[in-house]
Amino acid sequence: MRLFKVMANSPEINIDYVAKLARIELTSEEKEKYSQQLGQILGYFQKLSEIDVSDVEPSAHAHAIYNVWREDVEGTPMNVDDALMNAPAKRDNQIVVPKVVDDA
């Protein structure tokens, strides 16, 4: 079953199929409203797909970003009491965690 079909310049949304995928029940008013909104969104995607981006290099950010890490400089270590302040369980100045590995 198709999610939508493009008719003229606006896609017709199969809102019952979308609601079934989302596992939600919609009233007829909600179906009409969401169908129109999804149609507008898909219309924008259709406009975007018409843009020629063959000469655009892929990037992770809109602006070039180089090494955003801070310098690794030695500093004063956190004291044990501050480090263990929010630990749910502690023993011998260490955080106690549940065992997650069985004996081999």
Coordinates of N, CA and C in Angstrom, one line a residue:
M1 N 0.9 -1.2 0.0 CA 0.0 0.0 0.0 C 0.9 1.2 0.0
R2 N 0.6 2.2 -0.8 CA 1.4 3.4 -0.9 C 1.0 4.4 0.1
L3 N 2.0 5.2 0.6 CA 1.7 6.2 1.5 C 1.0 7.4 0.9
F4 N 1.4 7.7 -0.3 CA 0.8 8.8 -1.0 C 0.9 8.7 -2.5
K5 N 0.1 9.4 -3.2 CA 0.3 9.5 -4.7 C 0.2 11.0 -5.1
V6 N 1.0 11.4 -6.0 CA 1.1 12.8 -6.4 C 0.0 13.0 -7.4
M7 N -0.9 14.0 -7.1 CA -1.9 14.3 -8.0 C -1.8 15.8 -8.3
A8 N -1.6 16.2 -9.6 CA -1.4 17.6 -9.9 C -0.2 18.1 -9.2
N9 N -0.3 19.1 -8.4 CA 0.8 19.6 -7.6 C 0.8 19.3 -6.1
S10 N -0.3 18.6 -5.7 CA -0.3 18.2 -4.3 C -0.5 16.7 -4.1
P11 N 0.3 16.1 -3.2 CA 0.1 14.7 -3.0 C -1.2 14.4 -2.2
E12 N -1.8 13.3 -2.5 CA -2.9 12.8 -1.8 C -2.4 11.8 -0.7
I13 N -2.7 12.0 0.5 CA -2.1 11.2 1.6 C -3.1 10.1 2.0
N14 N -2.6 8.9 2.2 CA -3.4 7.8 2.7 C -3.2 7.9 4.2
I15 N -4.0 8.7 4.9 CA -3.9 9.0 6.3 C -4.2 7.8 7.1
D16 N -5.1 7.0 6.7 CA -5.4 5.8 7.4 C -4.2 4.9 7.5
Y17 N -3.4 4.8 6.5 CA -2.2 4.0 6.5 C -1.2 4.6 7.4
V18 N -1.1 5.9 7.4 CA -0.1 6.6 8.3 C -0.5 6.4 9.8
A19 N -1.8 6.5 10.1 CA -2.3 6.3 11.4 C -2.1 4.9 11.9
K20 N -2.3 3.9 11.0 CA -2.0 2.5 11.3 C -0.5 2.3 11.7
L21 N 0.4 2.9 10.9 CA 1.8 2.8 11.1 C 2.1 3.4 12.5
A22 N 1.5 4.5 12.8 CA 1.8 5.2 14.1 C 1.0 4.6 15.3
R23 N 0.1 3.6 14.9 CA -0.7 3.0 15.9 C -1.5 4.0 16.8
I24 N -2.2 4.9 16.0 CA -3.0 5.9 16.7 C -4.4 5.9 16.0
E25 N -5.4 6.3 16.7 CA -6.8 6.4 16.2 C -7.0 7.9 16.0
L26 N -7.6 8.3 14.8 CA -7.8 9.6 14.5 C -9.3 9.8 14.2
T27 N -9.8 11.0 14.6 CA -11.2 11.3 14.3 C -11.2 11.8 12.8
S28 N -12.4 12.0 12.2 CA -12.4 12.4 10.8 C -11.9 13.8 10.7
E29 N -12.1 14.7 11.7 CA -11.5 16.0 11.7 C -10.0 16.0 11.7
E30 N -9.4 15.1 12.6 CA -8.0 15.0 12.7 C -7.4 14.4 11.4
K31 N -8.1 13.5 10.8 CA -7.6 12.9 9.5 C -7.5 14.0 8.4
E32 N -8.5 14.8 8.4 CA -8.5 15.9 7.4 C -7.4 16.9 7.6
K33 N -7.3 17.3 8.9 CA -6.2 18.2 9.3 C -4.8 17.7 9.0
Y34 N -4.6 16.5 9.5 CA -3.2 15.9 9.3 C -2.9 15.5 7.9
S35 N -3.9 15.1 7.1 CA -3.7 14.8 5.7 C -3.3 16.1 5.0
Q36 N -3.9 17.2 5.3 CA -3.5 18.5 4.6 C -2.1 18.9 5.1
Q37 N -1.8 18.7 6.4 CA -0.4 19.1 6.8 C 0.6 18.2 6.2
L38 N 0.4 16.9 6.2 CA 1.4 16.0 5.6 C 1.5 16.3 4.1
G39 N 0.4 16.6 3.5 CA 0.5 17.0 2.0 C 1.4 18.2 1.8
Q40 N 1.3 19.2 2.7 CA 2.1 20.4 2.6 C 3.6 20.0 2.8
I41 N 3.9 19.2 3.8 CA 5.3 18.7 4.0 C 5.8 18.0 2.8
L42 N 5.1 17.1 2.3 CA 5.5 16.3 1.1 C 5.7 17.2 -0.1
G43 N 4.9 18.2 -0.2 CA 5.0 19.2 -1.3 C 6.4 19.9 -1.2
Y44 N 6.8 20.3 0.1 CA 8.1 20.9 0.3 C 9.2 20.0 -0.1
F45 N 9.1 18.7 0.3 CA 10.1 17.7 -0.1 C 10.2 17.6 -1.6
Q46 N 9.0 17.7 -2.3 CA 9.0 17.6 -3.7 C 9.7 18.8 -4.3
K47 N 9.5 20.0 -3.8 CA 10.3 21.1 -4.3 C 11.8 21.0 -4.0
L48 N 12.1 20.5 -2.9 CA 13.6 20.3 -2.6 C 14.2 19.2 -3.5
S49 N 13.5 18.2 -3.9 CA 14.1 17.2 -4.7 C 14.3 17.7 -6.1
E50 N 13.7 18.8 -6.5 CA 13.9 19.4 -7.8 C 15.2 20.2 -7.9
I51 N 15.8 20.5 -6.8 CA 17.0 21.3 -6.8 C 18.2 20.5 -7.2
D52 N 19.1 21.1 -8.1 CA 20.3 20.4 -8.5 C 21.4 20.6 -7.5
V53 N 21.8 19.5 -6.8 CA 22.8 19.6 -5.8 C 24.0 18.7 -6.3
S54 N 24.1 18.4 -7.5 CA 25.2 17.6 -8.0 C 26.6 18.2 -7.8
D55 N 26.7 19.5 -7.7 CA 28.0 20.2 -7.5 C 28.2 20.5 -6.1
V56 N 27.4 20.1 -5.2 CA 27.5 20.5 -3.8 C 28.2 19.3 -3.0
E57 N 29.3 19.6 -2.3 CA 30.0 18.6 -1.6 C 29.2 18.2 -0.3
P58 N 29.2 16.9 0.0 CA 28.5 16.5 1.2 C 29.2 17.1 2.5
S59 N 28.5 17.5 3.5 CA 29.1 18.0 4.7 C 28.3 17.6 5.9
A60 N 28.9 17.6 7.0 CA 28.2 17.3 8.3 C 27.7 18.6 8.9
H61 N 28.3 19.8 8.6 CA 27.8 21.0 9.1 C 27.7 22.1 8.0
A62 N 27.0 23.1 8.3 CA 26.8 24.2 7.3 C 28.1 25.0 7.1
H63 N 28.9 25.0 8.2 CA 30.1 25.8 8.2 C 31.3 24.8 8.5
A64 N 32.4 25.0 7.9 CA 33.6 24.2 8.2 C 34.0 24.2 9.6
I65 N 34.1 23.1 10.3 CA 34.5 23.0 11.7 C 35.7 22.1 11.8
Y66 N 36.7 22.7 12.4 CA 38.0 22.0 12.6 C 38.2 21.8 14.1
N67 N 38.6 20.6 14.5 CA 39.0 20.3 15.8 C 38.4 21.2 16.9
V68 N 37.2 20.8 17.3 CA 36.5 21.6 18.3 C 36.8 21.1 19.7
W69 N 37.7 20.2 19.8 CA 38.1 19.7 21.2 C 39.0 20.7 21.9
R70 N 38.8 20.7 23.2 CA 39.7 21.6 24.0 C 41.1 20.9 24.2
E71 N 42.0 21.7 24.5 CA 43.4 21.2 24.8 C 43.3 20.2 25.9
D72 N 44.1 19.2 25.8 CA 44.2 18.2 26.9 C 45.3 18.6 27.9
V73 N 44.9 19.4 28.9 CA 45.9 19.9 29.8 C 45.7 19.3 31.2
E74 N 46.8 19.1 31.9 CA 46.7 18.5 33.2 C 46.1 19.6 34.1
G75 N 45.2 19.1 35.0 CA 44.6 20.0 36.0 C 44.5 19.3 37.3
T76 N 43.8 20.0 38.2 CA 43.6 19.4 39.6 C 42.6 18.3 39.5
P77 N 42.9 17.1 40.0 CA 41.9 16.1 40.0 C 40.7 16.3 41.0
M78 N 39.6 15.8 40.7 CA 38.4 15.9 41.5 C 38.7 15.0 42.8
N79 N 38.3 15.6 44.0 CA 38.5 14.7 45.2 C 37.5 13.6 45.2
V80 N 37.8 12.6 46.0 CA 37.0 11.3 46.0 C 35.6 11.6 46.5
D81 N 35.4 12.4 47.5 CA 34.1 12.7 48.0 C 33.2 13.4 47.0
D82 N 33.7 14.3 46.2 CA 33.0 15.0 45.2 C 32.6 14.0 44.1
A83 N 33.6 13.1 43.7 CA 33.3 12.1 42.6 C 32.3 11.1 43.0
L84 N 32.2 10.8 44.3 CA 31.2 9.7 44.8 C 29.9 10.3 45.3
M85 N 29.8 11.7 45.3 CA 28.7 12.3 45.9 C 27.3 11.8 45.4
N86 N 27.2 11.6 44.1 CA 25.9 11.1 43.6 C 25.8 9.6 43.2
A87 N 26.8 8.9 43.6 CA 26.8 7.5 43.3 C 25.7 6.8 44.1
P88 N 24.9 5.9 43.5 CA 23.8 5.2 44.2 C 24.4 4.3 45.3
A89 N 25.5 3.7 45.0 CA 26.2 2.8 46.0 C 27.7 2.9 45.9
K90 N 28.4 2.9 47.1 CA 29.8 3.1 47.1 C 30.4 2.2 48.1
R91 N 31.7 1.8 47.9 CA 32.4 0.9 48.8 C 33.9 1.1 48.6
D92 N 34.6 1.3 49.6 CA 36.1 1.5 49.5 C 36.5 2.6 48.5
N93 N 35.8 3.7 48.6 CA 36.1 4.8 47.7 C 35.9 4.5 46.2
Q94 N 35.0 3.6 45.9 CA 34.6 3.2 44.5 C 33.1 3.1 44.4
I95 N 32.7 3.3 43.1 CA 31.2 3.2 42.8 C 30.9 1.7 42.7
V96 N 29.9 1.2 43.3 CA 29.4 -0.2 43.2 C 28.4 -0.2 42.1
V97 N 28.6 -1.2 41.2 CA 27.6 -1.4 40.1 C 27.2 -2.8 40.1
P98 N 26.1 -3.1 39.5 CA 25.6 -4.6 39.4 C 26.6 -5.4 38.5
K99 N 26.7 -6.6 38.9 CA 27.5 -7.5 38.1 C 26.8 -7.7 36.7
V100 N 27.6 -7.6 35.6 CA 27.0 -7.7 34.3 C 27.7 -8.9 33.5
V101 N 28.7 -9.4 34.0 CA 29.4 -10.5 33.3 C 29.4 -11.8 34.2
D102 N 29.0 -12.9 33.6 CA 29.0 -14.1 34.3 C 30.4 -14.7 34.4
D103 N 30.6 -15.6 35.3 CA 31.9 -16.3 35.4 C 32.0 -17.2 34.2
A104 N 33.2 -17.2 33.6 CA 33.4 -18.0 32.4 C 33.9 -19.4 32.8

